[in-house]
Amino acid sequence: MAIDTESVERSRRFLEDGFSIGRVEITSEDFWGWLTILPVVILYTIIALIPIGFAFVASLHNVPLLNPQWEFVGVENYVNVFQIDRFWGSMWRGVVFMVGSTIIQMSVGVWMALVINKITRGSRILSTLVFTSYLIPTIIVTLMFLFMLDPYDGVLHAAGIQLGLWDGFLLGNTSLSMGAVIIISSWKFSAFVTLFTLAQLQSIPDRFYEAAKVSGATTWEMFRDITLPRIYGAILVVIFLRAIFMFNKYDIIYQLTQGGPGTATQTMPILAYQETFSTGAYGMGNTIAIVMFLFLLVTGIVYLKYMNPSQEVQT
Amino acid sequence: MSTKDETPEFGRSFRVPHTVRSLIYRAGLWGSYGVLFLILGFPVYWMAQNAFKTRLALEEAGISFLPDAASFTLENFEVVMNPTVGRYLLNSIIVSAGVVITVIVVSLVAGYGLARFQYKYKVRIARFLLVGYMFSPIVLAIPLYLIWDTLGLLNRYVGLILALSAISLPFAVWLMWKYIQTIPASMEESAWVAGAPRWRGFLDVIVPQTKPAMIANSVFAFAIAWGDFTFSYILMPDDSATTFPPGIFRLFHSSWETGWTEFMAVSLLVSMPALLFAFFLQSYLLQGFKIRAL
């Protein structure tokens, strides 16, 4: 009995006061707090931090994928990567894809959110569709659109031919394929913007609109003075997230065109993949990955600094 | 001031009778509804419609906008019985289940810690985790390929489950943290007073109340795992180990025998969870997006 209580006492003392290793004091709050978040931190380290570090090390080496003999070459990969034509081309196409799809997604997404929020009947059906397009796997979206654009049985293909918009397979057209890829990926990813904006819209209290109505404001004025300032902060965050996601987008472009025809839709992630697994130049692939990462990091920091989306209206 | 005359503002300086204005507004609203409904709904409808069509009907008659009884068939769905496609689906199910379980457990514990303990660098750590969103899957997957190869985790479920959980977790933890903060601490304290140890309080008081956040988290984690292409394409290079998205992609590019109707059937089947989640769990999902500033 006596021993029992003593051990309980000791554990209780530990629970309440914490302990110290040498001169570092660790309170019990620190200990338990860190213990709870430890699994996430470990996973995150394994999946994100170590690979980034590994990629950086690999980018300094010449690594043929099939025969992993690492040969240290220093910054030679970086020098080479900036000299190859397809790097600058893919950088440019990546930026076109990023800017184009972000603009389309932002306008369609916000428009859609406003409609869903204002509509009195049938909003559930439309928002179900929005959620569906967000949750549906990318490969399904790809198959759906490849089917609709199929030169033999495709309904969109037939419509486009009828209207004279394109002839032949749309995604095989060098000048139109980038536009097509942007529009198809916007079909899927506008939903993200819609959901984000909709959540903000629904948190605006009704009394604001009632007060505005009483003082005789028009719908437009209510939108300008109540709705817009409220969703402005969220929109800035969404632009940031969308731009990053779209610049990094690999799957939908690869599934639709594999970077082709030629290099018409070869953005940077595609180039990185092809360098690594088609060319087998693992070091070079990692160099491109690191350059991408740094580019986004710098752009992201500049954006956050100048737009400051974390400062927003509170309810 | 001349610019003000050139661009009259709406409303005050631009008097339109109220009835006309409200008519235009309504027309715009319902017009938009129609257009958006068509854009979003048509591809899904088209997929579903052709999934039930015989291959012959598609190839002979070409495009028909309404399903008809003569060409109706269920045999496209037999493609699921095909050992290859069945294998992909099974792999996808195993991986998704693993990811969902990992994400729920880890995010509950971490969210509780963030909400209830005041420890050093807490907010900084949470923010730092969110930066993980900046990493492209391709940027992570290329280095992971060799790391996993060395560790022998290539083509293993565990490898993919770990990678995909780590992708979903920052958001899930953040959501859970914010959600647990809305549960009054006094509820837990009353359990302690009654003599329950801390973990009992967590399990019996907190966990049942986090149901909405758990649903939102599991749906998002499921969506990521179920739809992921990049990670599984690179980390599961073996055809028998791969999940559905890369599997069907390879099948699509390698076989000329499988027809569009079969692909649409299996697509419909795979997007069913998405449709059901979207319909039944909307409000929980929307809650997930209420996260404000980063």
PDB file of N, CA and C in Angstrom, chain A residues 29-30 32-34 36 40 43-44 47 51 111 115 118-119 121-122 124-125 127-128 131-132 135-136 139 144 147 150 154-155 187 202 216 220-221 224 244 248 250 254-255 258 273 276 282 293 312-313, chain B residues 9-10 12 25 30 32-33 37 39-40 43 46 50 106 109-110 113 117-120 125 128-129 132 134-136 142-143 146 166 169 229-230 233 248-249 253 260 271 278-279 282 285-286 292-293:
ATOM      1  N   GLU A  29       3.687  20.871 -19.123  1.00  0.00           N
ATOM      2  CA  GLU A  29       2.955  21.335 -20.302  1.00  0.00           C
ATOM      3  C   GLU A  29       3.797  21.135 -21.552  1.00  0.00           C
ATOM      4  N   ASP A  30       5.072  21.532 -21.443  1.00  0.00           N
ATOM      5  CA  ASP A  30       5.976  21.362 -22.581  1.00  0.00           C
ATOM      6  C   ASP A  30       6.068  19.903 -22.969  1.00  0.00           C
ATOM      7  N   TRP A  32       4.105  17.187 -22.315  1.00  0.00           N
ATOM      8  CA  TRP A  32       2.917  16.549 -22.903  1.00  0.00           C
ATOM      9  C   TRP A  32       2.551  17.197 -24.226  1.00  0.00           C
ATOM     10  N   GLY A  33       2.703  18.501 -24.291  1.00  0.00           N
ATOM     11  CA  GLY A  33       2.401  19.192 -25.544  1.00  0.00           C
ATOM     12  C   GLY A  33       3.245  18.673 -26.681  1.00  0.00           C
ATOM     13  N   TRP A  34       4.546  18.589 -26.423  1.00  0.00           N
ATOM     14  CA  TRP A  34       5.431  18.105 -27.475  1.00  0.00           C
ATOM     15  C   TRP A  34       5.174  16.652 -27.800  1.00  0.00           C
ATOM     16  N   THR A  36       2.328  15.147 -27.782  1.00  0.00           N
ATOM     17  CA  THR A  36       1.147  14.970 -28.628  1.00  0.00           C
ATOM     18  C   THR A  36       1.445  15.310 -30.086  1.00  0.00           C
ATOM     19  N   VAL A  40       3.166  13.887 -35.684  1.00  0.00           N
ATOM     20  CA  VAL A  40       3.056  14.722 -36.889  1.00  0.00           C
ATOM     21  C   VAL A  40       4.430  15.224 -37.293  1.00  0.00           C
ATOM     22  N   LEU A  43       6.489  12.417 -38.868  1.00  0.00           N
ATOM     23  CA  LEU A  43       6.022  12.124 -40.226  1.00  0.00           C
ATOM     24  C   LEU A  43       6.442  13.220 -41.200  1.00  0.00           C
ATOM     25  N   TYR A  44       6.228  14.439 -40.742  1.00  0.00           N
ATOM     26  CA  TYR A  44       6.542  15.594 -41.566  1.00  0.00           C
ATOM     27  C   TYR A  44       8.025  15.636 -41.898  1.00  0.00           C
ATOM     28  N   ILE A  47       8.715  12.794 -44.482  1.00  0.00           N
ATOM     29  CA  ILE A  47       8.134  12.950 -45.815  1.00  0.00           C
ATOM     30  C   ILE A  47       8.504  14.275 -46.469  1.00  0.00           C
ATOM     31  N   PRO A  51      13.342  14.548 -47.506  1.00  0.00           N
ATOM     32  CA  PRO A  51      13.419  14.558 -48.973  1.00  0.00           C
ATOM     33  C   PRO A  51      13.960  15.850 -49.552  1.00  0.00           C
ATOM     34  N   TRP A 111     -17.605  33.486 -58.299  1.00  0.00           N
ATOM     35  CA  TRP A 111     -18.932  33.623 -58.922  1.00  0.00           C
ATOM     36  C   TRP A 111     -19.852  32.502 -58.437  1.00  0.00           C
ATOM     37  N   VAL A 115     -23.318  32.735 -56.187  1.00  0.00           N
ATOM     38  CA  VAL A 115     -24.596  32.204 -56.662  1.00  0.00           C
ATOM     39  C   VAL A 115     -25.168  31.212 -55.651  1.00  0.00           C
ATOM     40  N   LYS A 118     -26.559  32.956 -52.598  1.00  0.00           N
ATOM     41  CA  LYS A 118     -27.729  33.814 -52.759  1.00  0.00           C
ATOM     42  C   LYS A 118     -28.968  33.062 -53.196  1.00  0.00           C
ATOM     43  N   ILE A 119     -28.745  31.885 -53.797  1.00  0.00           N
ATOM     44  CA  ILE A 119     -29.879  31.191 -54.381  1.00  0.00           C
ATOM     45  C   ILE A 119     -30.776  30.649 -53.269  1.00  0.00           C
ATOM     46  N   ARG A 121     -33.467  28.323 -53.829  1.00  0.00           N
ATOM     47  CA  ARG A 121     -33.863  26.942 -54.028  1.00  0.00           C
ATOM     48  C   ARG A 121     -32.827  26.246 -54.911  1.00  0.00           C
ATOM     49  N   GLY A 122     -32.542  25.011 -54.623  1.00  0.00           N
ATOM     50  CA  GLY A 122     -31.642  24.249 -55.491  1.00  0.00           C
ATOM     51  C   GLY A 122     -30.178  24.464 -55.183  1.00  0.00           C
ATOM     52  N   ARG A 124     -28.564  23.181 -52.800  1.00  0.00           N
ATOM     53  CA  ARG A 124     -27.969  21.934 -52.355  1.00  0.00           C
ATOM     54  C   ARG A 124     -27.480  21.103 -53.543  1.00  0.00           C
ATOM     55  N   ILE A 125     -28.254  21.129 -54.629  1.00  0.00           N
ATOM     56  CA  ILE A 125     -27.847  20.349 -55.805  1.00  0.00           C
ATOM     57  C   ILE A 125     -26.553  20.916 -56.382  1.00  0.00           C
ATOM     58  N   SER A 127     -24.314  22.766 -54.887  1.00  0.00           N
ATOM     59  CA  SER A 127     -23.130  22.578 -54.041  1.00  0.00           C
ATOM     60  C   SER A 127     -22.711  21.114 -53.992  1.00  0.00           C
ATOM     61  N   THR A 128     -23.672  20.195 -54.169  1.00  0.00           N
ATOM     62  CA  THR A 128     -23.269  18.789 -54.292  1.00  0.00           C
ATOM     63  C   THR A 128     -22.352  18.615 -55.498  1.00  0.00           C
ATOM     64  N   PHE A 131     -18.928  20.020 -54.693  1.00  0.00           N
ATOM     65  CA  PHE A 131     -18.159  19.101 -53.851  1.00  0.00           C
ATOM     66  C   PHE A 131     -17.718  17.887 -54.637  1.00  0.00           C
ATOM     67  N   THR A 132     -18.595  17.394 -55.510  1.00  0.00           N
ATOM     68  CA  THR A 132     -18.230  16.233 -56.309  1.00  0.00           C
ATOM     69  C   THR A 132     -17.006  16.536 -57.159  1.00  0.00           C
ATOM     70  N   LEU A 135     -13.986  16.408 -54.961  1.00  0.00           N
ATOM     71  CA  LEU A 135     -13.574  15.136 -54.354  1.00  0.00           C
ATOM     72  C   LEU A 135     -13.284  14.045 -55.373  1.00  0.00           C
ATOM     73  N   ILE A 136     -13.781  14.202 -56.568  1.00  0.00           N
ATOM     74  CA  ILE A 136     -13.623  13.183 -57.603  1.00  0.00           C
ATOM     75  C   ILE A 136     -12.124  13.057 -57.930  1.00  0.00           C
ATOM     76  N   ILE A 139      -7.873  11.432 -61.971  1.00  0.00           N
ATOM     77  CA  ILE A 139      -7.813  10.531 -63.118  1.00  0.00           C
ATOM     78  C   ILE A 139      -9.190  10.365 -63.746  1.00  0.00           C
ATOM     79  N   MET A 144     -12.847  11.385 -68.183  1.00  0.00           N
ATOM     80  CA  MET A 144     -14.090  12.004 -68.637  1.00  0.00           C
ATOM     81  C   MET A 144     -13.835  12.949 -69.811  1.00  0.00           C
ATOM     82  N   PHE A 147     -12.536  11.284 -72.935  1.00  0.00           N
ATOM     83  CA  PHE A 147     -13.649  10.655 -73.633  1.00  0.00           C
ATOM     84  C   PHE A 147     -14.454  11.692 -74.416  1.00  0.00           C
ATOM     85  N   ASP A 150     -12.652  12.730 -77.454  1.00  0.00           N
ATOM     86  CA  ASP A 150     -12.209  11.667 -78.346  1.00  0.00           C
ATOM     87  C   ASP A 150     -12.632  11.956 -79.796  1.00  0.00           C
ATOM     88  N   GLY A 154     -16.371  11.476 -79.193  1.00  0.00           N
ATOM     89  CA  GLY A 154     -16.410  12.542 -78.199  1.00  0.00           C
ATOM     90  C   GLY A 154     -17.442  13.607 -78.507  1.00  0.00           C
ATOM     91  N   VAL A 155     -18.197  13.973 -77.489  1.00  0.00           N
ATOM     92  CA  VAL A 155     -19.257  14.956 -77.689  1.00  0.00           C
ATOM     93  C   VAL A 155     -18.674  16.365 -77.783  1.00  0.00           C
ATOM     94  N   TRP A 187     -11.913  23.163 -64.366  1.00  0.00           N
ATOM     95  CA  TRP A 187     -13.193  22.489 -64.099  1.00  0.00           C
ATOM     96  C   TRP A 187     -13.131  21.810 -62.741  1.00  0.00           C
ATOM     97  N   GLN A 202     -20.856  32.324 -45.600  1.00  0.00           N
ATOM     98  CA  GLN A 202     -21.869  31.873 -44.661  1.00  0.00           C
ATOM     99  C   GLN A 202     -21.600  32.345 -43.246  1.00  0.00           C
ATOM    100  N   GLY A 216     -31.781  51.375 -46.946  1.00  0.00           N
ATOM    101  CA  GLY A 216     -32.057  51.596 -48.359  1.00  0.00           C
ATOM    102  C   GLY A 216     -30.919  51.295 -49.309  1.00  0.00           C
ATOM    103  N   TRP A 220     -26.137  45.898 -55.077  1.00  0.00           N
ATOM    104  CA  TRP A 220     -24.742  46.134 -55.415  1.00  0.00           C
ATOM    105  C   TRP A 220     -24.002  46.777 -54.256  1.00  0.00           C
ATOM    106  N   GLU A 221     -24.661  47.751 -53.613  1.00  0.00           N
ATOM    107  CA  GLU A 221     -23.999  48.426 -52.491  1.00  0.00           C
ATOM    108  C   GLU A 221     -23.763  47.473 -51.328  1.00  0.00           C
ATOM    109  N   ARG A 224     -20.798  45.480 -52.246  1.00  0.00           N
ATOM    110  CA  ARG A 224     -19.537  46.217 -52.211  1.00  0.00           C
ATOM    111  C   ARG A 224     -19.105  46.517 -50.777  1.00  0.00           C
ATOM    112  N   ILE A 244       0.174  28.388 -55.908  1.00  0.00           N
ATOM    113  CA  ILE A 244       1.186  27.397 -55.559  1.00  0.00           C
ATOM    114  C   ILE A 244       0.789  26.015 -56.063  1.00  0.00           C
ATOM    115  N   ASN A 248       2.628  23.729 -59.073  1.00  0.00           N
ATOM    116  CA  ASN A 248       3.133  22.400 -58.725  1.00  0.00           C
ATOM    117  C   ASN A 248       2.374  21.273 -59.389  1.00  0.00           C
ATOM    118  N   TYR A 250       1.086  18.392 -61.227  1.00  0.00           N
ATOM    119  CA  TYR A 250       1.741  17.426 -62.097  1.00  0.00           C
ATOM    120  C   TYR A 250       0.721  16.480 -62.716  1.00  0.00           C
ATOM    121  N   TYR A 254      -0.028  15.692 -66.787  1.00  0.00           N
ATOM    122  CA  TYR A 254       0.621  14.486 -67.269  1.00  0.00           C
ATOM    123  C   TYR A 254      -0.406  13.500 -67.804  1.00  0.00           C
ATOM    124  N   GLN A 255      -1.517  13.378 -67.093  1.00  0.00           N
ATOM    125  CA  GLN A 255      -2.540  12.437 -67.540  1.00  0.00           C
ATOM    126  C   GLN A 255      -3.170  12.864 -68.858  1.00  0.00           C
ATOM    127  N   GLN A 258       0.766  14.278 -71.141  1.00  0.00           N
ATOM    128  CA  GLN A 258       2.138  13.856 -70.859  1.00  0.00           C
ATOM    129  C   GLN A 258       3.162  14.893 -71.322  1.00  0.00           C
ATOM    130  N   TYR A 273       9.927  15.363 -63.753  1.00  0.00           N
ATOM    131  CA  TYR A 273       9.619  13.941 -63.813  1.00  0.00           C
ATOM    132  C   TYR A 273      10.341  13.291 -64.980  1.00  0.00           C
ATOM    133  N   THR A 276      14.009  12.847 -64.527  1.00  0.00           N
ATOM    134  CA  THR A 276      14.345  11.795 -63.573  1.00  0.00           C
ATOM    135  C   THR A 276      14.080  10.408 -64.130  1.00  0.00           C
ATOM    136  N   TYR A 282      18.877  11.356 -62.382  1.00  0.00           N
ATOM    137  CA  TYR A 282      18.252  11.599 -61.083  1.00  0.00           C
ATOM    138  C   TYR A 282      18.758  12.906 -60.465  1.00  0.00           C
ATOM    139  N   PHE A 293      11.227  24.610 -56.060  1.00  0.00           N
ATOM    140  CA  PHE A 293      10.946  24.860 -54.656  1.00  0.00           C
ATOM    141  C   PHE A 293      11.397  26.272 -54.263  1.00  0.00           C
ATOM    142  N   GLU A 312      -7.092  40.217 -41.623  1.00  0.00           N
ATOM    143  CA  GLU A 312      -8.391  40.249 -42.265  1.00  0.00           C
ATOM    144  C   GLU A 312      -9.454  40.630 -41.266  1.00  0.00           C
ATOM    145  N   VAL A 313     -10.643  40.859 -41.805  1.00  0.00           N
ATOM    146  CA  VAL A 313     -11.718  41.340 -40.962  1.00  0.00           C
ATOM    147  C   VAL A 313     -12.188  40.209 -40.042  1.00  0.00           C
TER     148      VAL A 313
ATOM    149  N   GLU B   9     -21.099  55.335 -60.969  1.00  0.00           N
ATOM    150  CA  GLU B   9     -21.218  54.202 -60.067  1.00  0.00           C
ATOM    151  C   GLU B   9     -22.600  53.611 -60.169  1.00  0.00           C
ATOM    152  N   PHE B  10     -22.673  52.356 -59.863  1.00  0.00           N
ATOM    153  CA  PHE B  10     -23.984  51.723 -59.810  1.00  0.00           C
ATOM    154  C   PHE B  10     -24.752  52.235 -58.617  1.00  0.00           C
ATOM    155  N   ARG B  12     -26.569  54.572 -56.554  1.00  0.00           N
ATOM    156  CA  ARG B  12     -26.946  55.955 -56.278  1.00  0.00           C
ATOM    157  C   ARG B  12     -27.018  56.840 -57.521  1.00  0.00           C
ATOM    158  N   TYR B  25     -31.413  41.433 -61.641  1.00  0.00           N
ATOM    159  CA  TYR B  25     -30.694  40.670 -60.619  1.00  0.00           C
ATOM    160  C   TYR B  25     -31.111  39.217 -60.629  1.00  0.00           C
ATOM    161  N   TRP B  30     -30.335  33.458 -61.713  1.00  0.00           N
ATOM    162  CA  TRP B  30     -30.794  32.147 -62.204  1.00  0.00           C
ATOM    163  C   TRP B  30     -30.084  31.764 -63.495  1.00  0.00           C
ATOM    164  N   SER B  32     -26.959  32.489 -64.104  1.00  0.00           N
ATOM    165  CA  SER B  32     -25.677  31.964 -63.634  1.00  0.00           C
ATOM    166  C   SER B  32     -25.847  30.547 -63.134  1.00  0.00           C
ATOM    167  N   TYR B  33     -26.922  30.348 -62.380  1.00  0.00           N
ATOM    168  CA  TYR B  33     -27.185  29.024 -61.837  1.00  0.00           C
ATOM    169  C   TYR B  33     -27.239  27.997 -62.965  1.00  0.00           C
ATOM    170  N   PHE B  37     -24.579  25.075 -63.489  1.00  0.00           N
ATOM    171  CA  PHE B  37     -25.119  23.733 -63.348  1.00  0.00           C
ATOM    172  C   PHE B  37     -24.744  22.886 -64.563  1.00  0.00           C
ATOM    173  N   ILE B  39     -22.244  23.417 -66.749  1.00  0.00           N
ATOM    174  CA  ILE B  39     -20.797  23.182 -66.865  1.00  0.00           C
ATOM    175  C   ILE B  39     -20.350  22.085 -65.907  1.00  0.00           C
ATOM    176  N   LEU B  40     -20.868  22.141 -64.661  1.00  0.00           N
ATOM    177  CA  LEU B  40     -20.420  21.165 -63.669  1.00  0.00           C
ATOM    178  C   LEU B  40     -21.085  19.813 -63.870  1.00  0.00           C
ATOM    179  N   PRO B  43     -20.365  16.934 -67.663  1.00  0.00           N
ATOM    180  CA  PRO B  43     -19.381  15.843 -67.741  1.00  0.00           C
ATOM    181  C   PRO B  43     -19.744  14.640 -66.871  1.00  0.00           C
ATOM    182  N   TRP B  46     -22.537  12.842 -68.498  1.00  0.00           N
ATOM    183  CA  TRP B  46     -22.059  12.154 -69.690  1.00  0.00           C
ATOM    184  C   TRP B  46     -21.350  10.858 -69.323  1.00  0.00           C
ATOM    185  N   ASN B  50     -22.954   7.092 -70.333  1.00  0.00           N
ATOM    186  CA  ASN B  50     -22.244   6.161 -71.204  1.00  0.00           C
ATOM    187  C   ASN B  50     -21.769   4.910 -70.483  1.00  0.00           C
ATOM    188  N   VAL B 106      -3.783  10.490 -35.361  1.00  0.00           N
ATOM    189  CA  VAL B 106      -2.701  11.452 -35.114  1.00  0.00           C
ATOM    190  C   VAL B 106      -3.242  12.867 -34.976  1.00  0.00           C
ATOM    191  N   VAL B 109      -4.875  13.449 -31.457  1.00  0.00           N
ATOM    192  CA  VAL B 109      -3.912  13.622 -30.372  1.00  0.00           C
ATOM    193  C   VAL B 109      -3.211  14.976 -30.494  1.00  0.00           C
ATOM    194  N   ALA B 110      -2.749  15.290 -31.694  1.00  0.00           N
ATOM    195  CA  ALA B 110      -2.011  16.536 -31.869  1.00  0.00           C
ATOM    196  C   ALA B 110      -2.917  17.744 -31.667  1.00  0.00           C
ATOM    197  N   GLY B 113      -3.447  18.290 -28.026  1.00  0.00           N
ATOM    198  CA  GLY B 113      -2.265  18.888 -27.422  1.00  0.00           C
ATOM    199  C   GLY B 113      -2.172  20.371 -27.720  1.00  0.00           C
ATOM    200  N   PHE B 117      -2.654  22.307 -24.162  1.00  0.00           N
ATOM    201  CA  PHE B 117      -1.388  22.557 -23.477  1.00  0.00           C
ATOM    202  C   PHE B 117      -0.787  23.860 -23.975  1.00  0.00           C
ATOM    203  N   GLN B 118      -0.193  24.589 -23.047  1.00  0.00           N
ATOM    204  CA  GLN B 118       0.506  25.815 -23.451  1.00  0.00           C
ATOM    205  C   GLN B 118       1.987  25.533 -23.456  1.00  0.00           C
ATOM    206  N   TYR B 119       2.543  25.175 -24.569  1.00  0.00           N
ATOM    207  CA  TYR B 119       3.972  24.881 -24.567  1.00  0.00           C
ATOM    208  C   TYR B 119       4.722  25.785 -25.526  1.00  0.00           C
ATOM    209  N   LYS B 120       6.013  25.726 -25.381  1.00  0.00           N
ATOM    210  CA  LYS B 120       6.858  26.633 -26.148  1.00  0.00           C
ATOM    211  C   LYS B 120       6.754  26.373 -27.643  1.00  0.00           C
ATOM    212  N   ILE B 125       5.293  25.978 -34.532  1.00  0.00           N
ATOM    213  CA  ILE B 125       5.340  24.625 -35.087  1.00  0.00           C
ATOM    214  C   ILE B 125       4.154  24.392 -36.008  1.00  0.00           C
ATOM    215  N   PHE B 128       4.598  26.203 -39.170  1.00  0.00           N
ATOM    216  CA  PHE B 128       5.679  25.579 -39.925  1.00  0.00           C
ATOM    217  C   PHE B 128       5.163  24.348 -40.667  1.00  0.00           C
ATOM    218  N   LEU B 129       4.288  23.590 -39.981  1.00  0.00           N
ATOM    219  CA  LEU B 129       3.726  22.410 -40.636  1.00  0.00           C
ATOM    220  C   LEU B 129       2.908  22.791 -41.862  1.00  0.00           C
ATOM    221  N   GLY B 132       4.226  23.053 -45.304  1.00  0.00           N
ATOM    222  CA  GLY B 132       4.307  21.823 -46.076  1.00  0.00           C
ATOM    223  C   GLY B 132       3.472  21.842 -47.337  1.00  0.00           C
ATOM    224  N   MET B 134       3.506  24.025 -49.428  1.00  0.00           N
ATOM    225  CA  MET B 134       4.268  24.614 -50.532  1.00  0.00           C
ATOM    226  C   MET B 134       5.041  23.555 -51.303  1.00  0.00           C
ATOM    227  N   PHE B 135       5.239  22.397 -50.676  1.00  0.00           N
ATOM    228  CA  PHE B 135       6.045  21.377 -51.351  1.00  0.00           C
ATOM    229  C   PHE B 135       5.192  20.649 -52.374  1.00  0.00           C
ATOM    230  N   SER B 136       5.647  20.656 -53.577  1.00  0.00           N
ATOM    231  CA  SER B 136       4.925  19.940 -54.607  1.00  0.00           C
ATOM    232  C   SER B 136       5.076  18.444 -54.389  1.00  0.00           C
ATOM    233  N   ILE B 142      10.165  12.631 -55.966  1.00  0.00           N
ATOM    234  CA  ILE B 142      11.407  12.258 -56.659  1.00  0.00           C
ATOM    235  C   ILE B 142      12.496  11.865 -55.662  1.00  0.00           C
ATOM    236  N   PRO B 143      12.769  12.693 -54.625  1.00  0.00           N
ATOM    237  CA  PRO B 143      13.737  12.221 -53.623  1.00  0.00           C
ATOM    238  C   PRO B 143      13.235  11.002 -52.847  1.00  0.00           C
ATOM    239  N   LEU B 146      14.146   7.317 -54.156  1.00  0.00           N
ATOM    240  CA  LEU B 146      15.401   6.635 -53.792  1.00  0.00           C
ATOM    241  C   LEU B 146      15.455   6.306 -52.311  1.00  0.00           C
ATOM    242  N   ALA B 166       1.164  12.106 -44.319  1.00  0.00           N
ATOM    243  CA  ALA B 166       1.924  13.314 -44.038  1.00  0.00           C
ATOM    244  C   ALA B 166       1.409  14.482 -44.860  1.00  0.00           C
ATOM    245  N   LEU B 169      -1.942  15.584 -43.097  1.00  0.00           N
ATOM    246  CA  LEU B 169      -1.944  15.905 -41.673  1.00  0.00           C
ATOM    247  C   LEU B 169      -1.892  17.383 -41.296  1.00  0.00           C
ATOM    248  N   PHE B 229      -2.395  10.611 -57.471  1.00  0.00           N
ATOM    249  CA  PHE B 229      -1.769   9.999 -58.644  1.00  0.00           C
ATOM    250  C   PHE B 229      -0.248  10.049 -58.533  1.00  0.00           C
ATOM    251  N   THR B 230       0.273  11.237 -58.215  1.00  0.00           N
ATOM    252  CA  THR B 230       1.721  11.442 -58.290  1.00  0.00           C
ATOM    253  C   THR B 230       2.495  10.495 -57.382  1.00  0.00           C
ATOM    254  N   TYR B 233       2.071   6.838 -58.350  1.00  0.00           N
ATOM    255  CA  TYR B 233       2.701   6.572 -59.645  1.00  0.00           C
ATOM    256  C   TYR B 233       4.202   6.347 -59.472  1.00  0.00           C
ATOM    257  N   ILE B 248      -5.113   2.597 -63.665  1.00  0.00           N
ATOM    258  CA  ILE B 248      -6.034   2.786 -64.783  1.00  0.00           C
ATOM    259  C   ILE B 248      -5.376   3.640 -65.861  1.00  0.00           C
ATOM    260  N   PHE B 249      -4.485   4.537 -65.418  1.00  0.00           N
ATOM    261  CA  PHE B 249      -3.760   5.373 -66.389  1.00  0.00           C
ATOM    262  C   PHE B 249      -2.889   4.499 -67.286  1.00  0.00           C
ATOM    263  N   HIS B 253      -3.338   3.618 -71.373  1.00  0.00           N
ATOM    264  CA  HIS B 253      -2.347   3.875 -72.409  1.00  0.00           C
ATOM    265  C   HIS B 253      -1.780   2.607 -73.032  1.00  0.00           C
ATOM    266  N   TRP B 260     -14.404   2.762 -74.316  1.00  0.00           N
ATOM    267  CA  TRP B 260     -14.769   3.915 -73.501  1.00  0.00           C
ATOM    268  C   TRP B 260     -15.860   3.571 -72.499  1.00  0.00           C
ATOM    269  N   SER B 271     -16.001   7.121 -58.653  1.00  0.00           N
ATOM    270  CA  SER B 271     -16.398   8.442 -58.173  1.00  0.00           C
ATOM    271  C   SER B 271     -17.643   8.378 -57.294  1.00  0.00           C
ATOM    272  N   ALA B 278     -20.225  14.022 -51.041  1.00  0.00           N
ATOM    273  CA  ALA B 278     -20.651  15.380 -51.397  1.00  0.00           C
ATOM    274  C   ALA B 278     -22.099  15.592 -51.016  1.00  0.00           C
ATOM    275  N   PHE B 279     -22.925  14.573 -51.227  1.00  0.00           N
ATOM    276  CA  PHE B 279     -24.341  14.778 -50.977  1.00  0.00           C
ATOM    277  C   PHE B 279     -24.663  14.765 -49.487  1.00  0.00           C
ATOM    278  N   GLN B 282     -22.061  17.384 -46.773  1.00  0.00           N
ATOM    279  CA  GLN B 282     -21.767  18.764 -47.149  1.00  0.00           C
ATOM    280  C   GLN B 282     -21.451  19.701 -45.996  1.00  0.00           C
ATOM    281  N   LEU B 285     -18.173  19.122 -44.403  1.00  0.00           N
ATOM    282  CA  LEU B 285     -17.071  19.498 -45.273  1.00  0.00           C
ATOM    283  C   LEU B 285     -16.877  20.999 -45.294  1.00  0.00           C
ATOM    284  N   LEU B 286     -17.997  21.713 -45.318  1.00  0.00           N
ATOM    285  CA  LEU B 286     -17.908  23.170 -45.371  1.00  0.00           C
ATOM    286  C   LEU B 286     -17.253  23.698 -44.106  1.00  0.00           C
ATOM    287  N   ARG B 292      -9.648  30.213 -41.065  1.00  0.00           N
ATOM    288  CA  ARG B 292      -9.374  31.558 -41.564  1.00  0.00           C
ATOM    289  C   ARG B 292      -7.886  31.705 -41.850  1.00  0.00           C
ATOM    290  N   ALA B 293      -7.350  32.850 -41.548  1.00  0.00           N
ATOM    291  CA  ALA B 293      -5.972  33.136 -41.959  1.00  0.00           C
ATOM    292  C   ALA B 293      -5.011  32.012 -41.577  1.00  0.00           C
TER     293      ALA B 293
END
